[in-house]
Coordinates of C-alpha atoms in Angstrom, one line a residue:
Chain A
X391 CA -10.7 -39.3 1.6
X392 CA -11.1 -36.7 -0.8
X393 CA -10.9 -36.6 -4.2
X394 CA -9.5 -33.8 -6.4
X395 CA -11.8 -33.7 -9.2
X396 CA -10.1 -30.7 -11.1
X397 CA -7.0 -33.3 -11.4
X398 CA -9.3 -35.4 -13.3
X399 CA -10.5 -33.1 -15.6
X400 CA -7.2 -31.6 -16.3
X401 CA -6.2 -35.3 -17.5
X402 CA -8.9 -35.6 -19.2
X403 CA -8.1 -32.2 -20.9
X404 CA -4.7 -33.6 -21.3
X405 CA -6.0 -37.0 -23.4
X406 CA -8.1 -34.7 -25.7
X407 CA -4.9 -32.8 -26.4
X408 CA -3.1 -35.6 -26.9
X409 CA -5.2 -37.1 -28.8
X410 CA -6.4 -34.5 -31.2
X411 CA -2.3 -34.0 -31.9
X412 CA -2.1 -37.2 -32.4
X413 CA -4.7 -37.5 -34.9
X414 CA -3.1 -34.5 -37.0
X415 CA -0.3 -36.1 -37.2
X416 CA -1.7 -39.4 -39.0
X417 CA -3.8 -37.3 -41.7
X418 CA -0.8 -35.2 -41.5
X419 CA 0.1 -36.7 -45.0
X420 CA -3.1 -35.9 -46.5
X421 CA -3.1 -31.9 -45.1
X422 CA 0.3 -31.7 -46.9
X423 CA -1.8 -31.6 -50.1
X424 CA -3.6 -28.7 -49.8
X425 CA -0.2 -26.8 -49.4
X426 CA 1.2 -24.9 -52.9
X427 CA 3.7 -26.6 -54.3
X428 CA 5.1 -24.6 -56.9
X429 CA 7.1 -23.2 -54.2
X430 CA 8.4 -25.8 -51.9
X431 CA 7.7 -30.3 -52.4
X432 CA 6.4 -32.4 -50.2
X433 CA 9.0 -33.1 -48.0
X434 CA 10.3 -29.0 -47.4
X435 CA 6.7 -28.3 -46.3
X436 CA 6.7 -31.3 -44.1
X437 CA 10.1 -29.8 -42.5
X438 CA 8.8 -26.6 -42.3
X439 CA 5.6 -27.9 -40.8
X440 CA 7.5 -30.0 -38.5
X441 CA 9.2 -27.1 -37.3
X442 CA 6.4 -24.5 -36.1
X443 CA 4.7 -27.7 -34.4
X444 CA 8.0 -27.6 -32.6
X445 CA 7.5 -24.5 -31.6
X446 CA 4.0 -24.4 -31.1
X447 CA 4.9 -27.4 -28.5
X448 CA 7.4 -26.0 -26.6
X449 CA 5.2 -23.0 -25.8
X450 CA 2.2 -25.1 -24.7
X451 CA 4.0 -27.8 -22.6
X452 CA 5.9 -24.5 -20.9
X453 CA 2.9 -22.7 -20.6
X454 CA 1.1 -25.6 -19.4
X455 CA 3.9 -26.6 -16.6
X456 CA 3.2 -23.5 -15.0
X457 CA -0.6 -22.6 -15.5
X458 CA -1.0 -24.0 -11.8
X459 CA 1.2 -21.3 -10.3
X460 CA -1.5 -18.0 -11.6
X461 CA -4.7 -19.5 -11.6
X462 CA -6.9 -17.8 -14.3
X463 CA -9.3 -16.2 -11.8
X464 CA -6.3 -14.1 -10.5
X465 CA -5.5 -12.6 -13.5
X466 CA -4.7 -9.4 -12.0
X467 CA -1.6 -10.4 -10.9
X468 CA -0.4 -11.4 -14.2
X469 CA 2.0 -13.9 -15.3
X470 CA 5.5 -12.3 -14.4
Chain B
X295 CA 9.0 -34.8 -56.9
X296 CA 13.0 -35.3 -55.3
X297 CA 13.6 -36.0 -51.7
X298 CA 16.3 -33.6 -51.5
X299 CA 16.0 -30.8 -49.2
X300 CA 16.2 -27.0 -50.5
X301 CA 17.8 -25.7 -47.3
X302 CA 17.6 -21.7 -49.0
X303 CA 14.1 -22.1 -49.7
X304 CA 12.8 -23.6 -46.5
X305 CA 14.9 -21.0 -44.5
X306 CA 13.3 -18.0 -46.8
X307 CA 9.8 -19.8 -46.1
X308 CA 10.2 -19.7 -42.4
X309 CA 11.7 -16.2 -42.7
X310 CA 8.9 -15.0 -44.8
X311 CA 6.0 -16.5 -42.2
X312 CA 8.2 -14.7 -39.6
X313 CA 8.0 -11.4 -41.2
X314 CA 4.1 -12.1 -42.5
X315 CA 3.1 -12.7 -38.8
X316 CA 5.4 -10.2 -37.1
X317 CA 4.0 -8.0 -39.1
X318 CA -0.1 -8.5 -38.6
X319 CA 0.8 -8.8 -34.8
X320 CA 2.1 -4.8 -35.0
X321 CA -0.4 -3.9 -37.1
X322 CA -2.9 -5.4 -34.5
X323 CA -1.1 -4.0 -31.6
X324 CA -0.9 -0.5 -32.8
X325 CA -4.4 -0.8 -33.4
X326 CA -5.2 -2.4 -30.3
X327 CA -2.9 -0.2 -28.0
X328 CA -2.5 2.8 -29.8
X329 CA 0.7 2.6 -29.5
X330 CA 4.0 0.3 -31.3
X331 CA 4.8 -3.0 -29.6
X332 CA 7.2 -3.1 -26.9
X333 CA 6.2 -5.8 -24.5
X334 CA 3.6 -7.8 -22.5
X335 CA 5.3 -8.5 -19.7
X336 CA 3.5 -6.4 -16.6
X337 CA 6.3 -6.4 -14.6
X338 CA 9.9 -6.6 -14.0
X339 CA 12.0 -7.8 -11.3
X340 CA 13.4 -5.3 -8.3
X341 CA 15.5 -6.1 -5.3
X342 CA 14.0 -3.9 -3.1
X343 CA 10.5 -5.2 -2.8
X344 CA 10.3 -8.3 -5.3
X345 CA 8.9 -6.4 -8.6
X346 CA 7.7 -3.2 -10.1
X347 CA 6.1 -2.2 -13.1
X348 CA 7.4 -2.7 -16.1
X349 CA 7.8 1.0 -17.8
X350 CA 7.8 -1.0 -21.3
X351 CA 4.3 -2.2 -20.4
X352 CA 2.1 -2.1 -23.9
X353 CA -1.1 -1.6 -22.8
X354 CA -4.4 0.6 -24.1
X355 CA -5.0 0.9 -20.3
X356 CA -2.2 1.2 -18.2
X357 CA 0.9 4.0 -18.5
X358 CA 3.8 3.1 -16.8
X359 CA 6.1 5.4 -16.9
X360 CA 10.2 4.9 -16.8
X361 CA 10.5 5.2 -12.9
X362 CA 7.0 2.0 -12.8
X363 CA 5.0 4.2 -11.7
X364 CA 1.6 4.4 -12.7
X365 CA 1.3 7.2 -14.5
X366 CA 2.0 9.1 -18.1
X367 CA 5.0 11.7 -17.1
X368 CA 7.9 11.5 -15.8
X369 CA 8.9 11.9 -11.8
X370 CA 13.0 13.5 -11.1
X371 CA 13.9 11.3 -7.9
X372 CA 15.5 14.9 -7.0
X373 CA 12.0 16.8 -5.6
X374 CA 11.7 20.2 -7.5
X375 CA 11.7 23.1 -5.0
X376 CA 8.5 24.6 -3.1
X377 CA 6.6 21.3 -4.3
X378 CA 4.5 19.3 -2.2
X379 CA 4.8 16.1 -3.5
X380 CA 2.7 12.8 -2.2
X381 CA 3.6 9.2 -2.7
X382 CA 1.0 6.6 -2.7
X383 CA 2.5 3.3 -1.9
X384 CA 0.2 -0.2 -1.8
X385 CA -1.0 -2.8 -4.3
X386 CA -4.1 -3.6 -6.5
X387 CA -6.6 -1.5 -5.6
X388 CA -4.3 1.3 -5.6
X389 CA -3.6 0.7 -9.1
X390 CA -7.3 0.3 -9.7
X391 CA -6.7 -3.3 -11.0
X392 CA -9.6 -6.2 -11.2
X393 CA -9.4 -9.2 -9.7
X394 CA -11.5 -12.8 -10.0
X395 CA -14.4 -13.8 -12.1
X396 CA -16.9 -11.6 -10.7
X397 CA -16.9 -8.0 -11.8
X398 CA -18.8 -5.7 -13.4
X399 CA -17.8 -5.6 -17.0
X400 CA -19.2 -2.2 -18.0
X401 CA -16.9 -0.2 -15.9
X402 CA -13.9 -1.6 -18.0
X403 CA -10.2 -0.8 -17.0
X404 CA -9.4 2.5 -15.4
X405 CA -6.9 4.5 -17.3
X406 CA -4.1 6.7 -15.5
X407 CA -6.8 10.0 -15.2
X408 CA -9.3 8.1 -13.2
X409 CA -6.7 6.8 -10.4
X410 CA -6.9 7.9 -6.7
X411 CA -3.7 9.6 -7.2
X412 CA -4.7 11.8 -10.5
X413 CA -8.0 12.8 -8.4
X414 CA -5.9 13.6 -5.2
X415 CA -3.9 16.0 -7.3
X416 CA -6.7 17.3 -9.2
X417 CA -8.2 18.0 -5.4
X418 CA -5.0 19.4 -3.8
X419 CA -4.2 21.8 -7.1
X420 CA -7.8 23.5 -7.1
X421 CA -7.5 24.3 -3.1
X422 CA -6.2 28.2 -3.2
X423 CA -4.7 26.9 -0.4
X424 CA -1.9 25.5 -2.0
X425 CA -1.5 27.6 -4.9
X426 CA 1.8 28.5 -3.8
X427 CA 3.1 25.4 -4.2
X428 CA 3.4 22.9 -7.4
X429 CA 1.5 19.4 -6.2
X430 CA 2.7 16.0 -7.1
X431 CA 0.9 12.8 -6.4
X432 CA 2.8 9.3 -7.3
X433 CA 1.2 6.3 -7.5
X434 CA 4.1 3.5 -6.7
X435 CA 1.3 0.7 -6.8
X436 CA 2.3 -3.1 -7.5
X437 CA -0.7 -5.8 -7.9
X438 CA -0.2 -8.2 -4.5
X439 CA 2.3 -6.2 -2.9
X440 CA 1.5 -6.6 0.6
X441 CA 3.5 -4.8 3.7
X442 CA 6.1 -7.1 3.1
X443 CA 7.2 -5.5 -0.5
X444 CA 5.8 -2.2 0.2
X445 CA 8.1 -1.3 3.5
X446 CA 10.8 -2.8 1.8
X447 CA 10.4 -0.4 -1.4
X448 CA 9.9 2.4 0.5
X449 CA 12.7 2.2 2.7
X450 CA 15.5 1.2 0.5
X451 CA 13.9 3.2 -2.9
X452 CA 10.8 5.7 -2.1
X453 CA 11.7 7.7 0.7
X454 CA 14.6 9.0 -1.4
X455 CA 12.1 10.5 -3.6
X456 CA 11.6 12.7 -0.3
X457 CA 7.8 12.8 -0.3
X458 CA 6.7 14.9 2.3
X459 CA 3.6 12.4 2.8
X460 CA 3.4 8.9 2.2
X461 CA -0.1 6.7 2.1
X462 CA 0.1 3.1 2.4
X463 CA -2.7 1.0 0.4
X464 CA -2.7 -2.8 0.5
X465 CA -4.8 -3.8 4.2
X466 CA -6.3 -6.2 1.8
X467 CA -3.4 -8.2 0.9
X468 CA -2.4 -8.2 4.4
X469 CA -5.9 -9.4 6.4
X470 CA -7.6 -11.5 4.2
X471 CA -10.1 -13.9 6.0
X472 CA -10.0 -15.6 9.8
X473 CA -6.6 -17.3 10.3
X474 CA -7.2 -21.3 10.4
X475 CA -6.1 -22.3 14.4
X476 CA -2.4 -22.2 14.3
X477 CA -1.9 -20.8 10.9
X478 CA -0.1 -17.7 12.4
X479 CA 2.3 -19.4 14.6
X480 CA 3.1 -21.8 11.4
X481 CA 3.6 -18.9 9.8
X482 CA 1.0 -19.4 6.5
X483 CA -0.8 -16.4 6.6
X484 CA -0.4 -14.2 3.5
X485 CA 1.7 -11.3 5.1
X486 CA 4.1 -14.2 6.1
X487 CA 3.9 -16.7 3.6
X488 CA 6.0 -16.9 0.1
X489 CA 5.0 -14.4 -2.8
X490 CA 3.1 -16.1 -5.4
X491 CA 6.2 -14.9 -7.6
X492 CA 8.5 -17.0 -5.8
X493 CA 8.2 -19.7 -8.0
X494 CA 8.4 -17.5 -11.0
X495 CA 11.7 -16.1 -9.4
X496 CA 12.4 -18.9 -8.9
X497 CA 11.7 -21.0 -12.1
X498 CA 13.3 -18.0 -14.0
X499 CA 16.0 -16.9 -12.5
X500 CA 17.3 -19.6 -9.5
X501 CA 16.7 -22.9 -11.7
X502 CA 18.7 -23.4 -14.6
X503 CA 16.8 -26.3 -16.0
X504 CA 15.2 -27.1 -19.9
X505 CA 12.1 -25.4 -18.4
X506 CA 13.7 -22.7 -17.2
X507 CA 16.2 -21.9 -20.4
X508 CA 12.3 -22.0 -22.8
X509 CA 10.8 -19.3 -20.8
X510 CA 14.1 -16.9 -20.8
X511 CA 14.2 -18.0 -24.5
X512 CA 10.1 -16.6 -25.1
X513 CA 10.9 -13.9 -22.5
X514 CA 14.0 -12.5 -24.8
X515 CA 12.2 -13.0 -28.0
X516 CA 8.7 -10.9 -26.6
X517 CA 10.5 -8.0 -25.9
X518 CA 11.4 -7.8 -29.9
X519 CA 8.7 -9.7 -31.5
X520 CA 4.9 -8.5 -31.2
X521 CA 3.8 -12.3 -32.6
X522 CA 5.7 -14.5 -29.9
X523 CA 3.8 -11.5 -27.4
X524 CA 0.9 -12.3 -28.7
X525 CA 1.2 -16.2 -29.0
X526 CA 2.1 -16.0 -25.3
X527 CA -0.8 -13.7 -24.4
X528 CA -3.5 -16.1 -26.5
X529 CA -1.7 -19.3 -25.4
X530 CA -1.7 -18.2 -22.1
X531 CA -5.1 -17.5 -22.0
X532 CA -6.7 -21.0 -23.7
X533 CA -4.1 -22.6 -20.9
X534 CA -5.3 -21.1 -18.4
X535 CA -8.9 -20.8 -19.0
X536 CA -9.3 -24.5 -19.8
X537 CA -7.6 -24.8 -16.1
X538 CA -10.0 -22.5 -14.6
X539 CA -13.0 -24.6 -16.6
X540 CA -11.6 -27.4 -14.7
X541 CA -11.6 -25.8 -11.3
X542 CA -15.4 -24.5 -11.8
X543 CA -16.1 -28.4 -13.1
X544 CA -14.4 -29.5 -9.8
X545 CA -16.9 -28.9 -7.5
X546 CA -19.3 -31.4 -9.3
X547 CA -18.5 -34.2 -6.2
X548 CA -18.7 -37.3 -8.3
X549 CA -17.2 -39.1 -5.6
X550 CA -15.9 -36.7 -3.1
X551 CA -16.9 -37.3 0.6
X552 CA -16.4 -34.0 2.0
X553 CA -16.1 -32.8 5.9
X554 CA -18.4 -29.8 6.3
X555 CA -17.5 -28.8 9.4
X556 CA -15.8 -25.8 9.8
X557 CA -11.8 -25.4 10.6
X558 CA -11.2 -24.1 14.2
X559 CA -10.1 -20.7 14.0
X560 CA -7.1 -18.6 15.6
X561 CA -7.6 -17.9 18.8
X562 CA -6.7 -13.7 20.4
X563 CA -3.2 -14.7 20.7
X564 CA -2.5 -15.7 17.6
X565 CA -4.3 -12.7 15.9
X566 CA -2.6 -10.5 17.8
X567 CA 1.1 -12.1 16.8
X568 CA 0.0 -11.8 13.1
X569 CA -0.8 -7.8 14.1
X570 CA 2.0 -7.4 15.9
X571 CA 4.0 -8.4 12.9
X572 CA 1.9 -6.2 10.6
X573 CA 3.2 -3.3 13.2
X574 CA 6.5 -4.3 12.7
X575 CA 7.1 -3.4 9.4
X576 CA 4.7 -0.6 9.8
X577 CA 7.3 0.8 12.6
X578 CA 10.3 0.3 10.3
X579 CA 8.5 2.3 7.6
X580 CA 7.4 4.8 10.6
X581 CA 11.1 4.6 11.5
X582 CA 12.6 6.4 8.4
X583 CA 9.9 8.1 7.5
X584 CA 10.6 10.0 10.9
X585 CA 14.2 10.2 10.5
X586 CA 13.4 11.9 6.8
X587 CA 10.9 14.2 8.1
X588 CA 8.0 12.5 6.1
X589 CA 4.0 12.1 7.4
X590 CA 3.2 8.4 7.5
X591 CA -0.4 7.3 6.5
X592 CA -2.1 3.8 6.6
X593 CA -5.3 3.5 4.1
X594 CA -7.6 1.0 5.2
X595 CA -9.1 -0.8 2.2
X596 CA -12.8 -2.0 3.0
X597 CA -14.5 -5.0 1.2
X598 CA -17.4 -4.8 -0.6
X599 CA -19.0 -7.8 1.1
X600 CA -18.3 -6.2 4.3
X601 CA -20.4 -3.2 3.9
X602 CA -23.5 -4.9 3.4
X603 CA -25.6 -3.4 5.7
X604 CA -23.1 -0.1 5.8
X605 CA -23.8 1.0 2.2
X606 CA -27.0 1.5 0.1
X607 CA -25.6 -1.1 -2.6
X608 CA -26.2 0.7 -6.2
X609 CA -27.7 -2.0 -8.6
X610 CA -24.6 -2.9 -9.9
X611 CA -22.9 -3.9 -6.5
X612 CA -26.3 -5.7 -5.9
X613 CA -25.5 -8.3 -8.6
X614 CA -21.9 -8.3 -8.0
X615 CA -22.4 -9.1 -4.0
X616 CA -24.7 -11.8 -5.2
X617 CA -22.4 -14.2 -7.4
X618 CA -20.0 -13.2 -4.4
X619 CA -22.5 -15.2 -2.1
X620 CA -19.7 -18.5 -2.0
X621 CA -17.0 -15.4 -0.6
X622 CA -19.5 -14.4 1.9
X623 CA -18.1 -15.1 5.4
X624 CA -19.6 -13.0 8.7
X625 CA -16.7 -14.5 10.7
X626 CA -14.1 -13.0 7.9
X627 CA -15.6 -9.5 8.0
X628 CA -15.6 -9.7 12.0
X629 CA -11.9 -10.4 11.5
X630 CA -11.1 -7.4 9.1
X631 CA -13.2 -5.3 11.0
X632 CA -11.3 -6.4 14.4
X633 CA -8.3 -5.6 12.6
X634 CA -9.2 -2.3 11.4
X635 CA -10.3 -1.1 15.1
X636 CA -7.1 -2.5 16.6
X637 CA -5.1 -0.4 13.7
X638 CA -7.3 2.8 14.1
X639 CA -6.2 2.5 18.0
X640 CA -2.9 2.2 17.9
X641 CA -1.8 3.6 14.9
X642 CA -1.8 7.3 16.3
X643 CA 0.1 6.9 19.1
X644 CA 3.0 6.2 16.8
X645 CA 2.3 9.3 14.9
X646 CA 0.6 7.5 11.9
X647 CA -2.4 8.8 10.2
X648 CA -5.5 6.2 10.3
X649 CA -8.0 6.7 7.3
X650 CA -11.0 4.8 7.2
X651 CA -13.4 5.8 3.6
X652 CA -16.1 3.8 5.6
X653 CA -18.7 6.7 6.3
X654 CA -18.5 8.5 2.9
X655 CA -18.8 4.8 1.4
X656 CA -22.0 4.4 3.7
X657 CA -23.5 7.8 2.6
X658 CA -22.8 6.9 -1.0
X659 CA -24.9 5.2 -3.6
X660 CA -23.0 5.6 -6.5
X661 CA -21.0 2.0 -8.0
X662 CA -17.8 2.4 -5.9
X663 CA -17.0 -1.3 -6.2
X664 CA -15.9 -3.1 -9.5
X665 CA -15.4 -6.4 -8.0
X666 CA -15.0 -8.0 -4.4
X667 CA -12.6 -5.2 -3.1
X668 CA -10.9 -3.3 -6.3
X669 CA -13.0 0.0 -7.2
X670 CA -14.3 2.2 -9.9
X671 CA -13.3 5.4 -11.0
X672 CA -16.1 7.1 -8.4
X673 CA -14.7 5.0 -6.1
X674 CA -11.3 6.3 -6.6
X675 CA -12.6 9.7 -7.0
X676 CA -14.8 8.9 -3.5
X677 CA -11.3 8.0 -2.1
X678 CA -9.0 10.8 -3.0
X679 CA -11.7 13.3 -1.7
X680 CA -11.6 11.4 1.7
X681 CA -8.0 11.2 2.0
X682 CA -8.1 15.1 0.9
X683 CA -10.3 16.1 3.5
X684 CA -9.2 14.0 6.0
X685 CA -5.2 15.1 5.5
X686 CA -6.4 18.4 4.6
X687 CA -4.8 19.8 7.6
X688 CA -1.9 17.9 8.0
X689 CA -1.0 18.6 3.7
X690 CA -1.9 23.0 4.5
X691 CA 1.0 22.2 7.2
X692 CA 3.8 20.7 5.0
X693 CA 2.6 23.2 2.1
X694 CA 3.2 25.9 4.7
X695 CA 6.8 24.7 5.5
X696 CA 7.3 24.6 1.8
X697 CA 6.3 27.8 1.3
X698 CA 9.1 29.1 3.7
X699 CA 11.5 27.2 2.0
X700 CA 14.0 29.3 -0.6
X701 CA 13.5 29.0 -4.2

């Protein structure tokens, strides 16, 4: 039987991911402190915040679902 | 500090690190391309022959112009009067594109000037031969077309641009390695497998599901905004290149138990059916060409790993043939080679032109080779003066019906 390694490591890849998200999310309330708030409180920034990581996301798990279908190593033929 | 929400000024917020970010992303594009933003995308859909360029390409390399071709000016479908015009029709190496990890960096991309077609007309112009007549070379190239895409464009779109010769590219999309024993009746070699952008077509435009409506969502907002370009491009990139970090890991066999011996290959039959279906296409292209009074042409593209032994290898294709040493595969250049003989027989009893650039690539020691089959700008320029010299005789006979012609 063989085993596909690169599955593996693309888990593992996944976990760090998840992980590192997860992480910025606990010590989430602490980052909010270093943002100004003469501007917007506490809570605006978290929406805002909350918002782009929406975004940011949506982009990754898309880009993510279909990484498989152009290898990087046939860049040439682009993403359509 | 209240809970309340201040709807105007987390809306101006947003709005202001839109307009913050969408403005360094032109700024950096302008600088980047030379050019304002337009898009990223490389190519855009067609239904005759799956894509094409995408004319609104941004790029500090490649020029695309309106018709996606691969050029700076313009082409009038309509063919100007007493002009000889040539149509170049294949895939990546025709568009002098680079392909897999190993290349030589230093060469860089190859702008519009330093294309086989721009040296063809340079060639054709500065024969006296054909100073009575204006020249046009197009380059109609499109990364991984294979016969497949490239009769199908011609037939239904190019040969209404009335070129009086066409030159087919892309035998290297088309004959990769050996066919695997019963591959070809299966019907999962390249030439008759899916396109890899079936499942972009697909994903994009058949499915209509949460996947599908994100990437039309980023697709409409790149072709306005330079940052969600750019995020793409850069996200794109990390993605990928921590799957390719995970493909180059994969070999490590932890506990893989692997079968080394080798696949049993395609016998004669089955190499013939996979040629035979090659010629098919090639006779439907042969088919209108004749009925539109047009020279046909078939360019046989030759792999770097297969002239070993052919060519005096400059440095830089020494090194570049050496971290090709996994691709290296005698029984795959026997194949290509088989191929190419077969073609170079029967090709001109159907009235097709054969060109091989095997002997001037022999002769040469210049760097013709930027990766495994794509070339350099002497490469291109080695190409365009074989095809010239080659077709010489054949292009003095079209010029000297056009010269007959009324203005």
């Amino acid at each position: 039987m063989q085993f596909v390694t690169s599955d593996l490591i693309q888990l593992l890849i996944g976990i760090v991911i998840f992980v590192t998200a997860l992480g910025a999310a606990i010590f989430a309330g602490r980052a909010l402190g270093i943002f100004p708030r003469e501007w917007l409180n506490l809570h605006e920034w978290a929406f805002v915040l909350k918002i782009l990581g929406i975004i940011i996301f949506a982009l990754a798990l898309h880009l993510t679902s279909i990484a498989t279908h152009f290898p990087a190593d046939e860049f040439i033929y682009g993403r359509f | 500090m209240g809970k309340e929400i201040r709807w105007h000024r987390v809306l101006g917020t947003l709005l202001l690190a839109l307009f913050l970010t969408e403005g360094a992303a032109q700024l950096w594009v302008y600088v980047w391309a030379g050019e304002p933003y337009r898009t990223f995308s490389f190519y855009s859909w067609s239904p005759y022959g799956l894509v094409r360029n995408n004319p609104n390409l941004t790029s500090p390399a490649f020029q695309i112009n309106e018709a996606g071709f691969r050029r700076d000016g313009e082409v009038a479908i309509e063919k100007p009067a007493k002009t000889l015009r040539v149509m170049l029709l294949g895939a990546s190496v025709l568009y002098s594109g680079i392909a897999g990890n190993a290349f030589i960096e230093s060469e860089g991309r190859t702008g519009s000037d330093g294309t086989i077609d721009a040296f063809l007309e340079g060639l054709i112009r500065s024969d006296l031969e054909f100073s009575d007549v204006d020249v046009e070379v197009i380059n109609a190239a499109v990364n991984f077309n294979r016969i497949v895409e490239v009769s199908v464009s011609y037939i239904a779109e190019f040969a209404y641009y009335d070129p009086d010769i066409v030159i087919v590219f892309g035998s290297a999309n088309n004959f990769g390695g050996w066919p695997a024993a019963g591959a070809v009746n299966e019907r999962k070699q390249t030439l008759q497998s899916d396109h890899l952008w079936k499942s972009e077509f697909d994903r994009i435009v058949n499915r209509n599901d949460a996947n599908s409506l994100v990437e039309n969502t980023i697709r409409t907002l790149e072709g306005y905004f330079a940052s969600v370009g750019l995020a793409k491009k850069v996200a794109g990139k990390l993605i990928d290149g921590g799957f390719a970090l995970s493909r180059r890991l994969a070999p490590i066999k932890f506990w893989l138990t692997s079968d080394d011996s080798l696949p049993a290959l395609a016998n004669d039959a089955e190499v013939e059916l996979l040629l035979s279906e090659y010629l098919g296409y090639v006779d439907a292209m042969a088919a209108v060409a004749k009925r539109r009074e047009q020279h046909l042409v078939i360019f046989w593209e030759n792999w770097l790993l297969d002239l070993e032994g052919v060519k005096q290898f400059s440095p830089g294709e020494m090194r570049l043939s050496a971290k090709l040493t996994n691709s290296r595969s005698p029984t795959s250049t026997k194949f290509r080679f088989h191929v190419r003989d077969r073609l170079a027989e029967q090709l001109p009893s159907l009235g097709i032109s054969f060109v091989d650039p095997v002997n001037s690539m022999a002769v040469s020691q210049e760097t013709l080779f930027i990766d495994y089959v794509h070339y350099t700008r002497k490469g291109n320029q080695l190409v365009a003066e074989v095809l010239f010299y080659q077709l010489r005789p054949v292009l003095k006979e079209l010029a000297a019906l056009l010269e007959a012609e009324p203005s």
